[in-house]
GROMACS .gro file of C-alpha atoms in nm:
model
  225
    1MET     CA    1   0.591   3.778  -2.601
    2ASN     CA    2   0.877   3.543  -2.698
    3GLN     CA    3   0.932   3.452  -2.332
    4LYS     CA    4   0.563   3.368  -2.290
    5LEU     CA    5   0.572   3.156  -2.607
    6THR     CA    6   0.881   2.971  -2.484
    7MET     CA    7   0.715   2.895  -2.149
    8THR     CA    8   0.404   2.765  -2.325
    9THR     CA    9   0.613   2.543  -2.553
   10ARG     CA   10   0.802   2.398  -2.257
   11SER     CA   11   0.472   2.330  -2.079
   12LEU     CA   12   0.338   2.142  -2.383
   13GLU     CA   13   0.662   1.945  -2.414
   14GLN     CA   14   0.636   1.843  -2.050
   15GLN     CA   15   0.278   1.723  -2.102
   16VAL     CA   16   0.390   1.512  -2.398
   17VAL     CA   17   0.685   1.364  -2.210
   18THR     CA   18   0.478   1.263  -1.907
   19ASN     CA   19   0.173   1.124  -2.091
   20PHE     CA   20   0.231   0.755  -2.163
   21SER     CA   21  -0.133   0.646  -2.168
   22GLY     CA   22  -0.209   0.361  -2.405
   23SER     CA   23   0.161   0.302  -2.470
   24ASN     CA   24   0.343  -0.026  -2.522
   25LEU     CA   25   0.638   0.006  -2.285
   26VAL     CA   26   0.701  -0.359  -2.197
   27LYS     CA   27   1.043  -0.403  -2.032
   28SER     CA   28   1.129  -0.036  -2.079
   29ASP     CA   29   1.429   0.125  -1.908
   30LEU     CA   30   1.283   0.419  -1.715
   31ALA     CA   31   1.526   0.402  -1.424
   32GLY     CA   32   1.617   0.735  -1.267
   33VAL     CA   33   1.370   0.943  -1.469
   34THR     CA   34   1.166   1.237  -1.336
   35ALA     CA   35   0.803   1.233  -1.448
   36HIS     CA   36   0.584   1.434  -1.212
   37LYS     CA   37   0.212   1.381  -1.268
   38GLY     CA   38   0.284   1.121  -1.533
   39GLN     CA   39  -0.009   0.947  -1.697
   40PHE     CA   40   0.017   0.568  -1.738
   41LYS     CA   41  -0.342   0.474  -1.816
   42GLY     CA   42  -0.414   0.157  -2.011
   43SER     CA   43  -0.041   0.106  -2.069
   44ALA     CA   44   0.165  -0.212  -2.115
   45LEU     CA   45   0.446  -0.177  -1.859
   46ALA     CA   46   0.522  -0.537  -1.768
   47GLY     CA   47   0.884  -0.587  -1.663
   48SER     CA   48   0.967  -0.216  -1.687
   49ASP     CA   49   1.237  -0.063  -1.468
   50PHE     CA   50   1.132   0.251  -1.274
   51SER     CA   51   1.399   0.210  -1.005
   52GLY     CA   52   1.523   0.534  -0.850
   53SER     CA   53   1.273   0.742  -1.048
   54ASP     CA   54   1.065   1.035  -0.923
   55LEU     CA   55   0.705   0.970  -1.027
   56THR     CA   56   0.542   1.208  -0.778
   57GLY     CA   57   0.172   1.263  -0.850
   58SER     CA   58   0.157   1.008  -1.132
   59THR     CA   59  -0.145   0.796  -1.221
   60PHE     CA   60  -0.137   0.427  -1.311
   61ASN     CA   61  -0.482   0.303  -1.409
   62ARG     CA   62  -0.597  -0.016  -1.586
   63SER     CA   63  -0.237  -0.096  -1.682
   64ASP     CA   64  -0.027  -0.414  -1.692
   65VAL     CA   65   0.264  -0.348  -1.456
   66ARG     CA   66   0.355  -0.709  -1.374
   67GLU     CA   67   0.712  -0.767  -1.251
   68ALA     CA   68   0.791  -0.396  -1.272
   69ASN     CA   69   1.080  -0.261  -1.064
   70PHE     CA   70   0.990   0.031  -0.834
   71ASP     CA   71   1.294  -0.008  -0.604
   72GLY     CA   72   1.379   0.330  -0.451
   73THR     CA   73   1.111   0.500  -0.663
   74ASN     CA   74   0.935   0.810  -0.530
   75LEU     CA   75   0.563   0.730  -0.555
   76THR     CA   76   0.440   1.019  -0.338
   77ASP     CA   77   0.078   1.116  -0.417
   78CYS     CA   78   0.055   0.849  -0.687
   79SER     CA   79  -0.267   0.668  -0.773
   80LEU     CA   80  -0.243   0.299  -0.870
   81SER     CA   81  -0.589   0.156  -0.932
   82ALA     CA   82  -0.749  -0.135  -1.118
   83LEU     CA   83  -0.414  -0.259  -1.247
   84ASP     CA   84  -0.193  -0.568  -1.236
   85LEU     CA   85   0.117  -0.537  -1.015
   86THR     CA   86   0.183  -0.911  -0.983
   87ASN     CA   87   0.541  -0.976  -0.862
   88ALA     CA   88   0.630  -0.606  -0.875
   89SER     CA   89   0.919  -0.497  -0.650
   90PHE     CA   90   0.899  -0.205  -0.404
   91ASN     CA   91   1.232  -0.223  -0.220
   92LYS     CA   92   1.281   0.096  -0.016
   93SER     CA   93   1.028   0.280  -0.232
   94ILE     CA   94   0.899   0.618  -0.113
   95LEU     CA   95   0.528   0.574  -0.043
   96VAL     CA   96   0.359   0.886   0.094
   97ARG     CA   97  -0.017   0.936   0.038
   98THR     CA   98   0.009   0.667  -0.230
   99ASN     CA   99  -0.324   0.510  -0.324
  100PHE     CA  100  -0.351   0.142  -0.418
  101SER     CA  101  -0.710   0.053  -0.501
  102SER     CA  102  -0.849  -0.268  -0.652
  103ALA     CA  103  -0.496  -0.356  -0.756
  104ASN     CA  104  -0.357  -0.705  -0.812
  105LEU     CA  105  -0.055  -0.724  -0.580
  106ASN     CA  106  -0.012  -1.102  -0.583
  107GLY     CA  107   0.354  -1.177  -0.512
  108ALA     CA  108   0.446  -0.808  -0.502
  109LYS     CA  109   0.723  -0.740  -0.250
  110PHE     CA  110   0.751  -0.438  -0.018
  111THR     CA  111   1.088  -0.443   0.160
  112GLY     CA  112   1.222  -0.182   0.399
  113VAL     CA  113   0.941   0.059   0.312
  114ARG     CA  114   0.798   0.327   0.539
  115MET     CA  115   0.439   0.380   0.427
  116THR     CA  116   0.293   0.714   0.533
  117ASP     CA  117  -0.081   0.784   0.488
  118VAL     CA  118  -0.096   0.515   0.219
  119THR     CA  119  -0.425   0.348   0.124
  120LEU     CA  120  -0.439  -0.019   0.024
  121THR     CA  121  -0.814  -0.057  -0.008
  122THR     CA  122  -1.035  -0.320  -0.172
  123THR     CA  123  -0.720  -0.510  -0.265
  124ASP     CA  124  -0.621  -0.878  -0.246
  125LEU     CA  125  -0.304  -0.884  -0.034
  126LYS     CA  126  -0.299  -1.251   0.064
  127THR     CA  127   0.026  -1.326  -0.118
  128THR     CA  128   0.181  -0.979  -0.104
  129ILE     CA  129   0.513  -0.979   0.083
  130PHE     CA  130   0.583  -0.717   0.351
  131GLU     CA  131   0.927  -0.731   0.512
  132GLY     CA  132   1.084  -0.479   0.748
  133CYS     CA  133   0.810  -0.222   0.686
  134TRP     CA  134   0.678   0.067   0.896
  135PHE     CA  135   0.309   0.151   0.853
  136ASP     CA  136   0.210   0.504   0.959
  137GLY     CA  137  -0.151   0.613   0.900
  138VAL     CA  138  -0.205   0.333   0.647
  139ASP     CA  139  -0.562   0.233   0.555
  140PHE     CA  140  -0.631  -0.134   0.467
  141LYS     CA  141  -1.010  -0.105   0.453
  142TYR     CA  142  -1.199  -0.380   0.268
  143SER     CA  143  -0.875  -0.560   0.175
  144ASP     CA  144  -0.808  -0.934   0.198
  145LEU     CA  145  -0.511  -0.992   0.431
  146SER     CA  146  -0.594  -1.348   0.526
  147GLY     CA  147  -0.281  -1.545   0.617
  148GLN     CA  148  -0.064  -1.232   0.592
  149ARG     CA  149   0.259  -1.219   0.797
  150PHE     CA  150   0.331  -0.884   0.963
  151ASP     CA  151   0.578  -1.024   1.216
  152GLY     CA  152   0.811  -0.771   1.378
  153GLN     CA  153   0.677  -0.471   1.187
  154THR     CA  154   0.545  -0.139   1.320
  155PHE     CA  155   0.189  -0.002   1.288
  156ILE     CA  156   0.094   0.350   1.401
  157GLY     CA  157  -0.256   0.492   1.342
  158VAL     CA  158  -0.335   0.209   1.099
  159LYS     CA  159  -0.690   0.108   1.000
  160PHE     CA  160  -0.778  -0.256   0.932
  161ASP     CA  161  -1.148  -0.171   0.929
  162ARG     CA  162  -1.360  -0.430   0.745
  163ALA     CA  163  -1.044  -0.611   0.633
  164ASP     CA  164  -1.017  -0.991   0.630
  165LEU     CA  165  -0.735  -1.085   0.870
  166SER     CA  166  -0.814  -1.453   0.907
  167ASN     CA  167  -0.505  -1.639   1.035
  168ALA     CA  168  -0.288  -1.327   0.999
  169SER     CA  169   0.019  -1.294   1.221
  170PHE     CA  170   0.152  -0.994   1.414
  171LYS     CA  171   0.418  -1.183   1.612
  172GLY     CA  172   0.659  -0.941   1.777
  173ALA     CA  173   0.494  -0.645   1.600
  174THR     CA  174   0.437  -0.299   1.751
  175LEU     CA  175   0.081  -0.164   1.733
  176ASN     CA  176  -0.011   0.187   1.844
  177ASN     CA  177  -0.359   0.333   1.792
  178VAL     CA  178  -0.459   0.058   1.546
  179SER     CA  179  -0.823   0.004   1.448
  180PHE     CA  180  -0.986  -0.333   1.374
  181GLN     CA  181  -1.347  -0.221   1.333
  182PRO     CA  182  -1.587  -0.447   1.136
  183GLY     CA  183  -1.822  -0.173   1.024
  184PHE     CA  184  -2.161  -0.103   1.173
  185THR     CA  185  -2.205  -0.417   1.384
  186PHE     CA  186  -1.996  -0.696   1.530
  187THR     CA  187  -2.097  -1.037   1.397
  188LYS     CA  188  -2.010  -1.386   1.519
  189LYS     CA  189  -1.813  -1.436   1.201
  190TYR     CA  190  -1.603  -1.126   1.273
  191TYR     CA  191  -1.536  -1.239   1.632
  192ARG     CA  192  -1.424  -1.579   1.501
  193MET     CA  193  -1.190  -1.408   1.254
  194ILE     CA  194  -1.032  -1.190   1.526
  195LYS     CA  195  -0.961  -1.502   1.734
  196THR     CA  196  -0.754  -1.652   1.451
  197ILE     CA  197  -0.504  -1.361   1.452
  198CYS     CA  198  -0.173  -1.429   1.625
  199PHE     CA  199  -0.045  -1.144   1.845
  200ASP     CA  200   0.221  -1.346   2.034
  201GLY     CA  201   0.507  -1.125   2.148
  202ALA     CA  202   0.343  -0.809   2.013
  203THR     CA  203   0.364  -0.472   2.190
  204MET     CA  204   0.062  -0.243   2.187
  205ASP     CA  205  -0.085   0.065   2.353
  206LYS     CA  206  -0.368   0.039   2.606
  207LEU     CA  207  -0.643   0.153   2.369
  208THR     CA  208  -0.556  -0.097   2.096
  209PHE     CA  209  -0.527  -0.369   2.360
  210ALA     CA  210  -0.867  -0.280   2.510
  211ALA     CA  211  -1.038  -0.278   2.171
  212LEU     CA  212  -0.899  -0.620   2.078
  213LYS     CA  213  -0.972  -0.759   2.422
  214GLY     CA  214  -1.335  -0.652   2.377
  215MET     CA  215  -1.340  -0.863   2.059
  216ASP     CA  216  -1.203  -1.168   2.244
  217ALA     CA  217  -0.865  -1.165   2.067
  218ASN     CA  218  -0.598  -1.390   2.219
  219LEU     CA  219  -0.370  -1.137   2.390
  220SER     CA  220  -0.213  -1.364   2.652
  221LYS     CA  221   0.139  -1.305   2.518
  222VAL     CA  222   0.109  -0.932   2.447
  223THR     CA  223   0.305  -0.655   2.620
  224VAL     CA  224   0.103  -0.340   2.693
  225ILE     CA  225   0.275   0.001   2.695
   0.00000   0.00000   0.00000
């Protein structure tokens, strides 16, 4: 009986510790903490330091997370939706099945990150910075990537379906099994957008090459593998 009561108490304590919804945690030091399935809904987290923390399975929703530090943070299975991540830092963060949806990532910086089965959907990514990243099974559907620079980075099984890639650059990038589908039908506007993408020096598999060629992309300086 006492053992059961102790286990129940510990479970309740854990729920309290990981529920930060509606909290004012501006510029808080949360570096190196472990908070699995943490709740950060409607919270003020601007400038907070989560570096090196394990936030597996946590939810960030409708929160202010501007200029937060997620360097080296484990964000596996986390949901980050309808929130402000302006100028947030994700240097070598662990992003596996992480969901970014309708998030403000203006000026946010992803450096040296391997994204695995991550979704970045319905999100404005025009000024988001990606450097030295590896994208594996990432979904960019409905996102605005116009003018984005993906030079020298690797894309495997990535979906850019219905994304705006106007004037985006994939110079020297590696693309394998990457999808650029517009939706149900190809429009003149979509063909014009595809033609603005720079693939100079990129390496891609035959299927990706064939799909882009069929959309009249400029592939004159692409290497096919």
